[in-house]
Coordinates of C-alpha atoms and ligand atoms in Angstrom, one line a residue:
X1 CA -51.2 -37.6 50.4
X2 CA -54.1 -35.8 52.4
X3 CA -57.2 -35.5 49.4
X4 CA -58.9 -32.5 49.2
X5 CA -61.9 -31.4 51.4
X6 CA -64.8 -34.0 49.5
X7 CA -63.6 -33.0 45.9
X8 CA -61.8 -36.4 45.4
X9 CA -65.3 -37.8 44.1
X10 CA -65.9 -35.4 41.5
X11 CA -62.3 -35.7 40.6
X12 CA -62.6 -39.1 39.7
X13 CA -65.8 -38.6 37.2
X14 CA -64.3 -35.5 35.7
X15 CA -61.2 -37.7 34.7
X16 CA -63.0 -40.4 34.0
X17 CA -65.0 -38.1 31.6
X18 CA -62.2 -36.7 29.9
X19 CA -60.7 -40.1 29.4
X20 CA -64.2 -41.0 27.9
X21 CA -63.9 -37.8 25.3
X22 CA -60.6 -39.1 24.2
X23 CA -62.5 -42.3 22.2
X24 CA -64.3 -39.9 20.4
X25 CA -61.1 -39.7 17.6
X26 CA -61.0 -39.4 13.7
X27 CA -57.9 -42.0 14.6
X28 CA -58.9 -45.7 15.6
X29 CA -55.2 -46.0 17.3
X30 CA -55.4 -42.6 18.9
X31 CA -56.8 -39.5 20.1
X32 CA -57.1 -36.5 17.1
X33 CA -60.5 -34.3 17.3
X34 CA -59.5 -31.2 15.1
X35 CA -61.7 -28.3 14.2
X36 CA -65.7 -29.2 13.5
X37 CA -64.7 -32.9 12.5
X38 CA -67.2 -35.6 12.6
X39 CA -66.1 -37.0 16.3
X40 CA -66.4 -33.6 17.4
X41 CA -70.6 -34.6 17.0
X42 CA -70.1 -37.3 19.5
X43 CA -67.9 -35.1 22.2
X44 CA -70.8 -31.8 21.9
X45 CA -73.6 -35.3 22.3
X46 CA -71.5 -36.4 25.3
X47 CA -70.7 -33.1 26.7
X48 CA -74.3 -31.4 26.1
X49 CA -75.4 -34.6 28.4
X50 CA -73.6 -33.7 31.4
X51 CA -74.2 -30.0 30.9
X52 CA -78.2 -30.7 31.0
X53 CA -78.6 -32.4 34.2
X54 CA -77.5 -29.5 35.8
X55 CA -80.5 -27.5 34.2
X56 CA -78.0 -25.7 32.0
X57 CA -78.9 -23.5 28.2
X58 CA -77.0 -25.4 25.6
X59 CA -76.0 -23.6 22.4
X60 CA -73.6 -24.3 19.3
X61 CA -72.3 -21.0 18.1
X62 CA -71.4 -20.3 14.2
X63 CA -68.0 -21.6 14.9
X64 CA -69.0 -24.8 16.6
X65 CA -68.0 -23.9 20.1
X66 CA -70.3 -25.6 22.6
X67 CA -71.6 -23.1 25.2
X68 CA -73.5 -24.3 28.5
X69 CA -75.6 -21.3 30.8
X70 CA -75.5 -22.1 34.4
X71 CA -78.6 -19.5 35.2
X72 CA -77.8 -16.4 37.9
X73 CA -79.9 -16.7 41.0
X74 CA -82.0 -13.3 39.8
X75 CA -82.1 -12.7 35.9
X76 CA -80.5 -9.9 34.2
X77 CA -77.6 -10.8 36.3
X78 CA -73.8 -10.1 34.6
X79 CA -72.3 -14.0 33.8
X80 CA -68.7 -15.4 34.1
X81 CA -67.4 -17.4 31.6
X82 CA -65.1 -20.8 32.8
X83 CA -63.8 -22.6 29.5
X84 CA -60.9 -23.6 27.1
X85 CA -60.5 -26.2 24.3
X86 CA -62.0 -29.8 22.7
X87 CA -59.9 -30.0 20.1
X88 CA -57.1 -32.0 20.3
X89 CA -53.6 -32.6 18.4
X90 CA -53.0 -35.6 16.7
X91 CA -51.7 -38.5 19.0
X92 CA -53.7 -36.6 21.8
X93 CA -54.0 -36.7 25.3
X94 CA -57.0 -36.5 27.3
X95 CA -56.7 -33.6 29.2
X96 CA -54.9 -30.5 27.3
X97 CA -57.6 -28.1 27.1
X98 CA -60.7 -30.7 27.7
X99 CA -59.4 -30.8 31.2
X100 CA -60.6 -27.2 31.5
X101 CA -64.6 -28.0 29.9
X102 CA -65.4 -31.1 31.9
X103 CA -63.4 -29.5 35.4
X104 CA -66.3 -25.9 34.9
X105 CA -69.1 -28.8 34.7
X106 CA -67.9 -30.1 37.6
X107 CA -67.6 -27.1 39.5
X108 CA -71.0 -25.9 38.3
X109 CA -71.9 -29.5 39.7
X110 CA -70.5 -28.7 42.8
X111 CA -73.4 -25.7 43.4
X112 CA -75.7 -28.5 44.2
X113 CA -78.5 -26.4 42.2
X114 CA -77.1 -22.8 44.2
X115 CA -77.5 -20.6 42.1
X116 CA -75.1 -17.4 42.0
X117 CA -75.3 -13.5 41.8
X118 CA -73.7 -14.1 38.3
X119 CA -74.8 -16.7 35.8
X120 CA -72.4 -19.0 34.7
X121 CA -71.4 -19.7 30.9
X122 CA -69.1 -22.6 30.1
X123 CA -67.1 -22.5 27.0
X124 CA -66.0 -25.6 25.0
X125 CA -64.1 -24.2 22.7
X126 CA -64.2 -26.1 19.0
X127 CA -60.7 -25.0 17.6
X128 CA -57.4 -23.4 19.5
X129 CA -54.4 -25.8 18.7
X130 CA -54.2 -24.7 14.7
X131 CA -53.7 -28.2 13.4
X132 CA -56.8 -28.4 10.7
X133 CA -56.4 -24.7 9.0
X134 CA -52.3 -23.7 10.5
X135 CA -54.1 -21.0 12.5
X136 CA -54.9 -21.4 16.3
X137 CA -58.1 -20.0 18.4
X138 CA -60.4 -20.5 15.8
X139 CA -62.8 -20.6 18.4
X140 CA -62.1 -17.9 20.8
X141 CA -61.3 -15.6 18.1
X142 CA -65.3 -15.6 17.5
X143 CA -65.6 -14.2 20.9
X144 CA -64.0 -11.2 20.2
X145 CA -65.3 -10.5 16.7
X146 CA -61.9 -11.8 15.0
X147 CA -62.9 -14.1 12.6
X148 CA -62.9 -11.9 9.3
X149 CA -63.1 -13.0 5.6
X150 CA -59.8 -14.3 5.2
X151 CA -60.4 -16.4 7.8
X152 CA -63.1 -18.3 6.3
X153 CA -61.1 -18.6 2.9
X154 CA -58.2 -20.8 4.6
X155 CA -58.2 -24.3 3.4
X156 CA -57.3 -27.3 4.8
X157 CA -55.2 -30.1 3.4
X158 CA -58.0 -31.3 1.5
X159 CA -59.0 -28.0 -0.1
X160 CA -61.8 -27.4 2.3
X161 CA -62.2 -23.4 3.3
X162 CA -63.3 -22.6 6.9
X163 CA -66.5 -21.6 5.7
X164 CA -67.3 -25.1 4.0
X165 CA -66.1 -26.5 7.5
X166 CA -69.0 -25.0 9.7
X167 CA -71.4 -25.2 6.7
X168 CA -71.0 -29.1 7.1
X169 CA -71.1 -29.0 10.4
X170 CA -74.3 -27.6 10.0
X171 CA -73.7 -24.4 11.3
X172 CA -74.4 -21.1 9.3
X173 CA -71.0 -18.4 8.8
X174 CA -73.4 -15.7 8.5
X175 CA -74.7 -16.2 11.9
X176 CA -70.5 -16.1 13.5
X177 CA -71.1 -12.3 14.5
X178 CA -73.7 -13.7 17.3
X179 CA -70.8 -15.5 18.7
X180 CA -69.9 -12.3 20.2
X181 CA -69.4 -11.6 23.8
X182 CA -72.1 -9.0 24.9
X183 CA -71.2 -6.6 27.6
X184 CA -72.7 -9.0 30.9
X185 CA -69.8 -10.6 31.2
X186 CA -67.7 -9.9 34.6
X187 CA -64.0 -12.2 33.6
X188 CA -63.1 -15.4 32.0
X189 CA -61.5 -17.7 34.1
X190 CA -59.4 -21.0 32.6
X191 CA -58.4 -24.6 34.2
X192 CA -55.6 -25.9 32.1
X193 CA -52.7 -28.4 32.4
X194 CA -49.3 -26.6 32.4
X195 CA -47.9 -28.6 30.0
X196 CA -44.5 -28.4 31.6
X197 CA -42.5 -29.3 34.2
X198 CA -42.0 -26.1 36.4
X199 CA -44.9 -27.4 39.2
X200 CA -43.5 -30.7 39.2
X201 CA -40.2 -29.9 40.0
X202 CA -41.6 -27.4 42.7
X203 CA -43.9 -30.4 44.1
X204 CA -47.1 -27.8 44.2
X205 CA -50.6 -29.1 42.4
X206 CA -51.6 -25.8 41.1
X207 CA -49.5 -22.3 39.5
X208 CA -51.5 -19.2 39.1
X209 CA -50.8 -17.8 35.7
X210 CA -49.8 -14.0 35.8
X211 CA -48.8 -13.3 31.8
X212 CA -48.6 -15.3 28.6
X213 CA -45.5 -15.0 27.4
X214 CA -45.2 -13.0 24.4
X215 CA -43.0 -14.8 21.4
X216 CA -41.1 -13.9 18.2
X217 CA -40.1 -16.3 15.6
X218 CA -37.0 -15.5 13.1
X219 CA -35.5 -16.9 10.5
X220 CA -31.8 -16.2 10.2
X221 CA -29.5 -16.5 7.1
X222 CA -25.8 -16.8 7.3
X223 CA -24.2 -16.6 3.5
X224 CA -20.3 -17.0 3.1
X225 CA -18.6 -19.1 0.4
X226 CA -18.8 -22.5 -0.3
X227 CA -15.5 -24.1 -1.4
X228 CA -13.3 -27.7 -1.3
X229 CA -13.3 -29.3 1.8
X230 CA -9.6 -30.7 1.4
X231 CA -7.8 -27.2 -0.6
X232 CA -9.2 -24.4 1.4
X233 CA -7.1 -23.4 4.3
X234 CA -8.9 -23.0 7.6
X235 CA -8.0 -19.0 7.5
X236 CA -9.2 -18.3 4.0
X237 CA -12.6 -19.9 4.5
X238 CA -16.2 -18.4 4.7
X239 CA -17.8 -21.2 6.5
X240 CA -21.8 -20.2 7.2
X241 CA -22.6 -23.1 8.6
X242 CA -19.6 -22.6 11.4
X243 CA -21.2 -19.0 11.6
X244 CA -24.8 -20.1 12.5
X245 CA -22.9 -22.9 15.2
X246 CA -21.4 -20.1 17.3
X247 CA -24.5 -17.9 17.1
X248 CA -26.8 -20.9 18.5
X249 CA -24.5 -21.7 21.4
X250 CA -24.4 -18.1 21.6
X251 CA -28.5 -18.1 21.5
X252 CA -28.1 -20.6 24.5
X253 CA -26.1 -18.4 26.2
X254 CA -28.1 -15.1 26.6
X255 CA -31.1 -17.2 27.2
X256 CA -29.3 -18.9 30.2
X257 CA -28.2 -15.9 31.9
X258 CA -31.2 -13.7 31.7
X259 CA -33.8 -14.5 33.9
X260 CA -37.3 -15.2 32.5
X261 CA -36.0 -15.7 28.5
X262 CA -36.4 -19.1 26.7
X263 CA -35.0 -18.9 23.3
X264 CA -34.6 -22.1 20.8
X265 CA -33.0 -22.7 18.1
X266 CA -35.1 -25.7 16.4
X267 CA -34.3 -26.3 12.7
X268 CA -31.1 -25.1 10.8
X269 CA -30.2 -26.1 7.6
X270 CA -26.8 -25.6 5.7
X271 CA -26.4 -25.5 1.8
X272 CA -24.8 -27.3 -0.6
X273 CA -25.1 -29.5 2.2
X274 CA -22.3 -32.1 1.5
X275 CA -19.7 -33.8 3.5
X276 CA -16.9 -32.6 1.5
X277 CA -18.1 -29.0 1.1
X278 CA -18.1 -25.8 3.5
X279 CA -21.4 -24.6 3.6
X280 CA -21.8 -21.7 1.7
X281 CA -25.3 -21.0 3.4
X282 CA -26.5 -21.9 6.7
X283 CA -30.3 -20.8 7.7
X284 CA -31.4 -21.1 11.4
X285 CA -34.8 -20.8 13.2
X286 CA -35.2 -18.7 16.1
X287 CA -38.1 -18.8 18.8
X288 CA -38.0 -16.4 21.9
X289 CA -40.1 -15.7 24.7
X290 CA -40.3 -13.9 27.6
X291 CA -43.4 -12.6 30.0
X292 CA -42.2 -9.3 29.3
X293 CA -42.5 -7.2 25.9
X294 CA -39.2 -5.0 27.0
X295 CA -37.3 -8.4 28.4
X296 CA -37.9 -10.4 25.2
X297 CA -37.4 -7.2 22.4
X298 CA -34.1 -6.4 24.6
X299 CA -32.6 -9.9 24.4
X300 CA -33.9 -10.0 20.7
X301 CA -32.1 -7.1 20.0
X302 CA -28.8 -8.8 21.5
X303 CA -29.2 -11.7 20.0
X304 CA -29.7 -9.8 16.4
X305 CA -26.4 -7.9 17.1
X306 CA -24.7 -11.3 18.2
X307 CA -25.7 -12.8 14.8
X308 CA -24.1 -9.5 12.7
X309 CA -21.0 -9.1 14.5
X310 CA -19.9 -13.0 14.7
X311 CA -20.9 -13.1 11.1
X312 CA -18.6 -10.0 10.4
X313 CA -15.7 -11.4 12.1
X314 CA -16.1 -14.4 9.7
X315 CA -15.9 -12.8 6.8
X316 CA -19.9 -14.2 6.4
X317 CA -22.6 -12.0 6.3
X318 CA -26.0 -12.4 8.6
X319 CA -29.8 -11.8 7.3
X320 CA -32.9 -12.2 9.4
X321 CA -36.7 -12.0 8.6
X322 CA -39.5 -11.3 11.8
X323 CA -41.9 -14.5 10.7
X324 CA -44.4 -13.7 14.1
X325 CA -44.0 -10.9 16.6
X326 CA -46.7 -11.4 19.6
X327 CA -46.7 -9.4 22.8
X328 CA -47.2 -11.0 26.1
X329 CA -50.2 -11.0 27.6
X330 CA -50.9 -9.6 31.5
X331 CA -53.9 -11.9 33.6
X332 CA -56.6 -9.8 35.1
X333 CA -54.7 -8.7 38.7
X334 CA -57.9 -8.4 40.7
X335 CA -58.8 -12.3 39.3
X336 CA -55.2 -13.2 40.1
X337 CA -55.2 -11.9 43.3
X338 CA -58.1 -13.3 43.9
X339 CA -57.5 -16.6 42.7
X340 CA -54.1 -16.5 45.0
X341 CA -56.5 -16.5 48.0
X342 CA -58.2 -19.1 46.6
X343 CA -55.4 -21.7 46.4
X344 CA -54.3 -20.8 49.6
X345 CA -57.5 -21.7 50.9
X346 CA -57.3 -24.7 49.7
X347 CA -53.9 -25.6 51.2
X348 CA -51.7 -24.9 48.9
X349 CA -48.7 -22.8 48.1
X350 CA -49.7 -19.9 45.7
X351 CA -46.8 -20.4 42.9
X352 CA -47.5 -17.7 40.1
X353 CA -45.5 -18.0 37.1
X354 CA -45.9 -17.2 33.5
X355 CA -47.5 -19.3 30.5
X356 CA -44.6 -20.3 28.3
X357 CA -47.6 -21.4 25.5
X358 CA -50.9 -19.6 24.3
X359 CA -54.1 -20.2 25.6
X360 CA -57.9 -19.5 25.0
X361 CA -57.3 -16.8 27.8
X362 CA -54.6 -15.0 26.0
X363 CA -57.4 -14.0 23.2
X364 CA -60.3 -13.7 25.8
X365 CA -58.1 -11.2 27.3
X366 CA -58.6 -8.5 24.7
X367 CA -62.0 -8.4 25.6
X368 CA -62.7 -8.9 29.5
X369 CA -60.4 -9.8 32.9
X370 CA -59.0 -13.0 32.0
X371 CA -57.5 -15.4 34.7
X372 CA -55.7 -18.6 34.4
X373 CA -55.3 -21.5 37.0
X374 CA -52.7 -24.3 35.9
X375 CA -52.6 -27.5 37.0
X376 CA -48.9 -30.1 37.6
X377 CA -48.3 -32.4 34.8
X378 CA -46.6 -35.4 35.8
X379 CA -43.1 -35.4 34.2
X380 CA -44.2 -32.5 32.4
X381 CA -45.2 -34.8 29.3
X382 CA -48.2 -33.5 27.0
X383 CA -49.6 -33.5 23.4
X384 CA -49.1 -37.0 24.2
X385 CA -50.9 -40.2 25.0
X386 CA -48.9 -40.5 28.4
X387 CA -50.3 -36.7 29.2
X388 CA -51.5 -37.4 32.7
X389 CA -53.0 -35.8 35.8
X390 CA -53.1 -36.7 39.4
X391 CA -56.7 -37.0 40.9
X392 CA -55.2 -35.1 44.0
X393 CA -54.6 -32.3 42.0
X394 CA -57.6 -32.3 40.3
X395 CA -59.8 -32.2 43.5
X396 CA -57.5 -29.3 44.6
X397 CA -57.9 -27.9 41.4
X398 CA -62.3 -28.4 41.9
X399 CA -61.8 -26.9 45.8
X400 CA -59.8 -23.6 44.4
X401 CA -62.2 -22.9 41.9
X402 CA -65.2 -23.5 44.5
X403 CA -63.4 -21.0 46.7
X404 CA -62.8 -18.4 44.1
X405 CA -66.7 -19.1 43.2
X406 CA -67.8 -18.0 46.6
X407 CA -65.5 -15.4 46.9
X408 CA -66.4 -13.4 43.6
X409 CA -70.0 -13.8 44.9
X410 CA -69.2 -12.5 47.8
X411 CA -67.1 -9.3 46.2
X412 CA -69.1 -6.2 45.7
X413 CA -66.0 -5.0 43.9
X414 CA -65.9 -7.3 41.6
X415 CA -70.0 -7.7 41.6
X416 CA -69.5 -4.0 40.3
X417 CA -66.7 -4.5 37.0
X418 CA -68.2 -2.8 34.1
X419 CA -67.1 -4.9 31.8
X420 CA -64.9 -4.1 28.2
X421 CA -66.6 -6.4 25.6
Ligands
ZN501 ZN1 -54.6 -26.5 25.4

């Protein structure tokens, strides 16, 4: 395959450096870096390193996200921001959300010391996956004033609140309202790994991301009678469990024939739960997304009356309770339509498509013109040791963004945004 345009150099290093942030682990057999954890000390060292010899500002906001300034060529200038995420999962990758940090140093790299009509902030995010306190975009959430007091009283598994996190960090909670975005700030743009297999299956590197899908997650109960497995006759039984099966296939269904709905059903449980007994209870999970708010309430809606009515015709009765309700999320359309040139520019097909997962650009979004730029994962695998990413597609990934650089310096319209922060 043809590389792209003198990238495939700073490909390599910025793989090689996200392979090198993946050692930095609170796991000797694997990758985990959660939220303002000791090894996240050694990735900010590591990071800050790369960030200086470009003559960039470090900082370490209240919430530990790591935040490099790339200077405008005249000062006063607005900025862009290019970011997403260092945290990891446990059993990690190296490139879910890193990916995104070390491929903005690399374009910032690529300037060769140009500087811009805009400066250039990159964003390391310290916290967006939810795995130390059960709630995600710690860090982004700073950036648009959402980190309130409840916040800081979540505790982790070992009793410690948010607020005793970033104290022994060595970081000050008083000072998290500085985190702020102020109003210079033109768009937020985001490299990340799709985390799917929608590009691979289509054989193009890169998918411009047009909405984050919004998502609700139900819990479903199905109560009929639980009796004797061997004296109840099939027609006088209230079987819940039996209920719930038809609903799920029936889940499967609707999701199958309308276009642009994924809807899972991922845990069920039935009660007494015995061999020899009909289930008198069944509960099931539901998770359903769509890019749209009126697709995904419309099929939700369906669904719902699916759940009552097959209930009802087996003399069970169906119960459900909303556990997350989250709308979708529209990108920026002038950044989309710009980053569509972009990619074509750098010879490939401009696939745009929706983000069937959050993001750091979802929350950014409520404050300035977010825009997302996804990159193929090989067999679609991540959250996982084998997460992987082809060096072609990273260079194409480094040429796009070097494109849409020149392009938004170029753009008196965009040069012009007032901005919504
Ligand atoms: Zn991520």
């Amino acid at each position: 395959m043809q590389t792209s345009g003198g990238f495939t150099k700073l490909a390599e290093e910025v793989i090689a450096r996200c392979r090198k942030l993946a050692t930095f682990s609170e796991d000797a057999t694997g990758t985990r870096r959660t939220f303002l954890s000791a090894p996240m000390h050694d990735c900010h060292r590591e990071v800050s390193s790369w960030m200086s010899i470009l003559g960039m500002n470090l900082s370490v906001d209240a919430v530990g996200n790591l935040r490099g300034f790339y200077s405008a060529a005249s000062p006063g200038a607005p900025r862009i921001l290019i970011g997403s995420h260092l945290d990891t999962v446990p059993n990690a990758g190296a490139f879910d959300g890193i990916l995104g940090v070390v491929l903005a140093i690399g374009l910032v790299k690529s300037l060769e010391g140009m500087h811009l009509p805009f400066g250039i902030e990159v964003l390391g995010f310290s916290e967006e996956e939810g795995v130390r306190f059960g709630v995600p975009f710690i860090g982004s959430r700073a950036l648009v004033g959402r980190v309130d007091e409840e916040l800081l009283g979540r505790k982790d598994e070992r009793g410690i609140s948010v607020r005793k996190a970033i104290q022994g960090f060595g970081l000050d909670p008083n000072e998290i309202s500085k985190a702020v975005l102020r109003d210079d700030v033109l768009g937020y743009l985001e490299f990340h790994i799709e985390q799917g297999p929608v590009l691979e299956n289509l054989g193009w590197p890169l998918g411009i991301v047009e909405a984050i899908v919004g998502q609700n997650r139900l819990e479903f109960t199905f109560s009929g009678q639980s009796n004797h497995a061997g004296t109840t006759p099939m027609n006088l039984r209230h079987d819940a469990l039996a209920a719930a099966a038809e609903w799920i296939v029936a889940v499967e269904n609707l999701a199958r024939r309308t276009p642009g709905v994924v809807a899972t059903v991922g845990f069920v449980e039935a009660k007494p739960g015995a061999m020899n007994v009909i289930a008198g209870e069944a509960r099931a999970t539901l998770d359903i997304r769509h890019a749209s708010d009126r697709g995904r309430t419309e099929a939700l809606d369906e669904l719902i009356r699916l759940a009552e009515s097959i209930a009802a015709r087996r003399g069970v009765t169906a119960e459900w309770r909303m556990l997350l309700a989250q709308h979708a999320v529209a990108m920026d359309s002038f950044l989309t339509e710009q980053i569509d040139h972009a990619v074509q520019k750098a010879g490939c097909e401009p696939h745009r498509m929706a983000s069937g997962a959050g993001h750091d650009a979802m929350i950014l979004a409520e404050k300035v013109p977010a825009a997302m730029i996804f990159m193929r994962t090989p067999g679609g695998i991540s959250h996982d040791p084998a997460e992987s990413v082809h060096l072609d597609d990273v260079a194409k990934a480094l040429e796009c963004g070097k494109h849409l650089l020149t392009q938004l310096a170029a753009s008196q319209e965009f040069l012009g945004r007032t901005c919504r922060a």
